[in-house]
Short mmCIF file of C-alpha atoms in Angstrom, two decimals:
data_model
loop_
_atom_site.label_atom_id
_atom_site.label_comp_id
_atom_site.label_asym_id
_atom_site.label_seq_id
_atom_site.Cartn_x
_atom_site.Cartn_y
_atom_site.Cartn_z
CA MET A 53 63.73 327.70 227.49
CA LEU A 54 66.08 328.87 230.26
CA VAL A 55 67.85 325.51 230.32
CA LYS A 56 68.95 326.03 226.73
CA TRP A 57 70.68 329.34 227.56
CA ARG A 58 71.80 328.41 231.06
CA LEU A 59 75.51 328.17 230.14
CA LEU A 60 75.46 331.58 228.46
CA VAL A 61 73.59 333.24 231.32
CA THR A 62 75.92 331.84 234.00
CA THR A 63 79.21 332.66 232.20
CA LEU A 64 78.32 336.06 230.73
CA PRO A 65 78.65 337.96 234.09
CA ILE A 66 82.15 336.51 234.57
CA VAL A 67 83.21 337.63 231.10
CA ALA A 68 81.75 341.08 231.72
CA ALA A 69 83.58 341.37 235.05
CA VAL A 70 86.93 340.40 233.50
CA ALA A 71 86.40 342.85 230.61
CA ALA A 72 85.50 345.64 233.05
CA LEU A 73 88.58 344.91 235.17
CA ARG A 74 90.79 345.03 232.09
CA ALA A 75 89.23 348.32 231.00
CA VAL A 76 89.84 349.87 234.45
CA LEU A 77 93.47 348.70 234.47
CA ASP A 78 94.13 350.00 230.96
CA LEU A 79 92.14 353.25 230.86
CA VAL A 80 92.10 354.41 234.50
CA LEU A 81 95.30 353.03 236.03
CA GLU A 82 97.17 352.97 232.69
CA PHE A 83 98.56 349.53 233.50
CA PRO A 84 99.23 347.71 230.22
CA GLY A 85 99.89 344.35 231.84
CA VAL A 86 102.89 342.15 232.68
CA VAL A 87 103.00 339.89 229.62
CA GLU A 88 102.66 340.99 226.02
CA PHE A 89 100.06 339.27 223.86
CA GLY A 90 102.74 338.08 221.46
CA ASP A 91 104.43 336.13 224.24
CA VAL A 92 101.35 334.00 224.93
CA ALA A 93 100.00 333.79 221.38
CA LEU A 94 101.24 330.22 220.90
CA VAL A 95 99.70 329.13 224.22
CA LEU A 96 96.32 330.63 223.35
CA THR A 97 96.40 329.15 219.86
CA GLY A 98 97.18 325.71 221.26
CA GLY A 99 94.39 326.01 223.83
CA VAL A 100 91.85 327.01 221.18
CA PHE A 101 92.97 324.09 219.02
CA LEU A 102 92.56 321.59 221.88
CA VAL A 103 89.15 322.96 222.81
CA GLY A 104 88.03 322.71 219.20
CA LEU A 105 89.34 319.15 219.00
CA MET A 106 87.38 318.14 222.10
CA LEU A 107 84.21 319.88 220.96
CA SER A 108 84.34 318.21 217.55
CA GLY A 109 84.14 314.79 219.19
CA THR A 110 81.37 315.96 221.52
CA MET A 111 79.32 317.35 218.64
CA ALA A 112 79.67 314.05 216.79
CA ASP A 113 78.32 312.26 219.87
CA PHE A 114 75.36 314.62 219.98
CA LYS A 115 74.56 313.89 216.35
CA GLU A 116 74.75 310.16 216.96
CA SER A 117 72.49 310.46 220.01
CA GLU A 118 69.74 311.87 217.80
CA LYS A 119 69.56 308.48 216.07
CA LEU A 120 69.25 306.47 219.29
CA PRO A 121 65.42 306.63 219.67
CA ALA A 122 64.85 305.37 216.12
CA GLU A 123 67.50 302.66 216.46
CA LEU A 124 66.05 301.58 219.81
CA ALA A 125 62.55 301.36 218.33
CA CYS A 126 63.84 299.27 215.42
CA THR A 127 65.66 296.97 217.84
CA LEU A 128 62.53 296.46 219.94
CA GLU A 129 60.49 295.63 216.84
CA THR A 130 63.17 293.16 215.75
CA VAL A 131 63.09 291.51 219.18
CA GLU A 132 59.30 291.27 218.99
CA GLU A 133 59.42 289.70 215.51
CA ALA A 134 62.00 287.19 216.67
CA MET A 135 59.90 286.25 219.71
CA VAL A 136 56.75 285.89 217.58
CA ALA A 137 58.60 283.64 215.15
CA ALA A 138 59.89 281.59 218.09
CA LEU A 139 56.30 280.73 219.03
CA GLN A 140 56.34 278.35 216.05
CA HIS A 141 59.68 276.78 216.97
CA GLN A 142 59.80 272.98 217.13
CA ASN A 143 61.51 273.03 220.53
CA ALA A 144 58.93 273.34 223.30
CA GLN A 145 61.33 275.14 225.64
CA VAL A 146 61.96 277.81 222.99
CA ARG A 147 58.21 278.31 222.51
CA ILE A 148 57.62 278.64 226.24
CA LEU A 149 60.52 281.08 226.67
CA ALA A 150 59.25 283.20 223.77
CA ALA A 151 55.76 283.37 225.29
CA ARG A 152 57.20 284.35 228.68
CA GLN A 153 59.31 287.10 227.12
CA LEU A 154 56.39 288.51 225.13
CA MET A 155 54.38 288.82 228.34
CA LYS A 156 56.92 291.25 229.77
CA LYS A 157 55.94 294.90 229.67
CA GLY A 158 57.07 296.79 226.57
CA VAL A 159 58.15 293.78 224.47
CA ALA A 160 54.86 293.08 222.67
CA ARG A 161 54.22 296.36 220.85
CA ASN A 162 51.92 294.96 218.15
CA VAL A 163 49.15 293.25 220.10
CA ASP A 164 47.31 291.86 217.07
CA THR A 165 50.41 290.21 215.62
CA VAL A 166 51.36 288.59 218.92
CA ALA A 167 47.83 287.42 219.73
CA ASN A 168 47.26 285.96 216.27
CA ALA A 169 50.58 284.12 216.41
CA ALA A 170 49.72 282.74 219.86
CA LEU A 171 46.33 281.48 218.62
CA ALA A 172 47.96 279.83 215.61
CA ALA A 173 50.55 278.13 217.81
CA LEU A 174 47.78 277.03 220.18
CA GLU A 175 46.12 275.12 217.33
CA GLN A 176 49.40 273.63 216.14
CA PHE A 177 50.99 272.36 219.35
CA LYS A 178 49.35 270.05 221.89
CA ASP A 179 51.91 269.76 224.70
CA HIS A 180 50.51 271.07 227.97
CA ALA A 181 53.39 273.36 228.97
CA THR A 182 53.35 275.21 225.64
CA ARG A 183 49.57 275.59 225.65
CA VAL A 184 49.53 276.94 229.19
CA ALA A 185 52.16 279.56 228.29
CA LEU A 186 50.27 280.51 225.12
CA LEU A 187 46.98 280.86 226.99
CA GLU A 188 48.61 283.14 229.54
CA LEU A 189 50.04 285.21 226.69
CA ILE A 190 46.64 285.54 224.99
CA GLY A 191 45.10 286.70 228.24
CA LYS A 192 47.92 289.20 228.70
CA MET A 193 47.30 290.71 225.26
CA GLY A 194 43.75 291.56 226.36
CA ARG A 195 41.87 291.32 223.04
CA PRO A 196 38.13 290.88 223.77
CA ARG A 197 37.55 289.21 220.39
CA ASP A 198 39.66 286.23 221.48
CA VAL A 199 37.01 285.19 224.01
CA ASP A 200 35.07 282.98 221.56
CA ALA A 201 38.20 281.06 220.56
CA LEU A 202 39.08 280.45 224.21
CA VAL A 203 35.56 279.40 225.16
CA ALA A 204 35.60 276.88 222.30
CA LEU A 205 38.66 275.26 223.88
CA LEU A 206 36.66 274.51 227.03
CA SER A 207 34.59 271.97 225.09
CA GLU A 208 37.72 270.07 224.03
CA LYS A 209 38.20 268.72 227.57
CA PRO A 210 41.70 270.13 228.16
CA SER A 211 43.94 269.10 231.02
CA LEU A 212 43.50 270.64 234.46
CA GLU A 213 46.49 272.97 233.98
CA GLU A 214 45.09 274.16 230.65
CA ARG A 215 41.64 274.72 232.15
CA VAL A 216 43.16 276.86 234.87
CA ALA A 217 45.13 278.87 232.29
CA LEU A 218 41.97 279.18 230.18
CA ALA A 219 39.98 280.46 233.14
CA ARG A 220 42.68 283.02 233.94
CA ALA A 221 42.84 284.21 230.34
CA LEU A 222 39.06 284.50 230.09
CA ASP A 223 38.96 286.27 233.44
CA ALA A 224 41.51 288.79 232.13
CA LEU A 225 39.25 289.35 229.10
CA GLY A 226 36.17 289.89 231.25
CA ASP A 227 34.54 286.49 230.74
CA GLY A 228 33.73 284.17 233.64
CA ARG A 229 32.85 280.98 231.81
CA GLY A 230 36.20 279.39 232.55
CA THR A 231 35.77 280.02 236.27
CA LEU A 232 32.13 278.92 236.06
CA SER A 233 33.19 275.53 234.68
CA PHE A 234 35.04 274.84 237.94
CA VAL A 235 32.09 276.08 240.01
CA GLU A 236 29.90 273.55 238.19
CA ASP A 237 32.44 270.82 239.00
CA LEU A 238 31.71 271.41 242.68
CA GLN A 239 28.43 269.52 242.18
CA SER A 240 30.19 266.40 240.86
CA ASP A 241 29.68 263.07 242.59
CA LYS A 242 33.44 262.42 242.48
CA GLY A 243 35.41 263.69 245.43
CA THR A 244 38.59 264.12 243.37
CA THR A 245 36.75 266.34 240.89
CA ARG A 246 35.41 268.53 243.68
CA GLU A 247 38.87 268.74 245.26
CA GLU A 248 40.46 269.74 241.96
CA ALA A 249 37.76 272.36 241.42
CA VAL A 250 38.33 273.89 244.86
CA ARG A 251 42.08 274.08 244.36
CA ALA A 252 41.65 275.49 240.86
CA LEU A 253 39.26 278.21 242.05
CA SER A 254 41.69 279.20 244.77
CA ASP A 255 44.49 279.35 242.20
CA ILE A 256 42.48 281.35 239.65
CA THR A 257 40.95 283.91 241.98
CA GLY A 258 43.70 284.24 244.56
CA GLU A 259 41.26 283.46 247.36
CA PRO A 260 42.53 281.39 250.32
CA TYR A 261 42.06 277.65 249.96
CA ARG A 262 38.68 276.60 251.34
CA PRO A 263 37.79 272.91 251.09
CA ASN A 264 34.05 273.55 251.50
CA PRO A 265 32.34 273.51 248.02
CA ALA A 266 29.28 275.27 249.47
CA TRP A 267 31.42 278.29 250.37
CA TRP A 268 32.64 278.58 246.77
CA GLN A 269 29.12 278.29 245.38
CA GLU A 270 27.99 281.10 247.65
CA TRP A 271 31.09 283.10 246.75
CA TRP A 272 30.32 282.75 243.04
CA LYS A 273 26.99 284.51 243.46
CA THR A 274 28.89 287.67 244.37
CA TYR A 275 31.94 287.16 242.19
CA ALA A 276 29.85 286.54 239.06
CA GLU A 277 28.52 290.10 239.23
CA ARG A 278 31.77 291.39 237.78
CA TYR A 279 30.91 289.63 234.51
CA ARG A 280 27.37 290.95 234.31
CA GLN A 281 26.86 292.79 231.03
CA PRO A 282 25.19 296.21 231.38
CA LYS A 283 21.72 296.55 229.90
CA GLU A 284 21.16 298.76 226.89
CA ARG A 285 20.00 302.27 227.62
CA ASP A 286 18.70 304.78 225.12
CA ASP A 287 20.24 307.70 226.97
CA ARG A 288 23.80 306.31 226.79
CA VAL A 289 26.22 305.59 223.98
CA VAL A 290 29.13 303.21 224.48
CA ILE A 291 32.23 303.73 222.35
CA GLU A 292 34.99 301.12 222.34
CA ILE A 293 38.50 302.38 221.56
CA GLN A 294 41.38 299.97 221.00
CA VAL A 295 45.01 301.12 220.90
CA ASP A 296 47.44 298.69 219.30
CA ARG A 297 50.54 300.91 219.21
CA VAL A 298 51.88 303.93 221.09
CA LEU A 299 53.58 306.31 218.66
CA GLY A 300 54.82 308.78 221.26
CA ARG A 301 54.18 310.56 224.51
CA ALA A 302 53.18 314.16 225.02
#
C-alpha cells in the first residue's frame, strides 16, 4: 500500500516547506518577490505543456503493459501448438527438435495434448532417433496412464537405444519394468548381451560402470524397492490429484 503513495509522501514535505517559506516571505517579511508572475507565465505554461506531453506517452505505455501478460500467454500457447504440430512433420530433424523444445521447462503447458501427440507420433514413425526423442518427451510429461503403452513397446523388441529411452521414461513414471528387462539380460549366455545390459543399466541409473553382472543383480534387489506398490490399508485413503495447467500464482 505504501509503495503506491510513495511519490506523494516523499514530495509532499518539500511542497509544504516551499509554501511555508513563501508565506513567511510574503506575510512576515513583506517581500513580494523579485519577478512578477506575469513575467514567467509563458515559461510555466510551456513547462506544464511539456510535462503533460511526456506523461501522455508514459500513460500510453502503462496501458499497453497491462496487455503484456495476456499476449505473452497467447504467444506461449501458439509456440506449444506449433511444436506439437511439428511432431508429425515428415522431416526427422524437425520432429526431434520439436520434442527437445517441448521438454524445456514452461513450453509444454498442456500436458495431455503434448503426451497424446507424442504417443501418436511414436506409432507413426519408426526411425530410432525420433522414437528416442519421443520416449524422452513422454517420460518428461509424467502421465502415469502412459505406462501401459510404454510397457507394450518392450515386447516389440526395439533397438538398444529405444530400450534405454523406454526404461528412462518408465522410471520417470514410477515403473521399473524397463530397467528390469536389462537386469534379466544379465543372465544371458551371450557375452555381448550382458555387456550391453551392464552399460545400459549404468546409463539409465547414473551408477558408475561396473562390468560385474552379479553386482547389478544384487543392486537391483535394493533399487527395485522404489517401485514397490504400497499395500491397501483400511485406515488410509489415497487421493490422486493431477494438474494439467497453472492458471496463476498467489
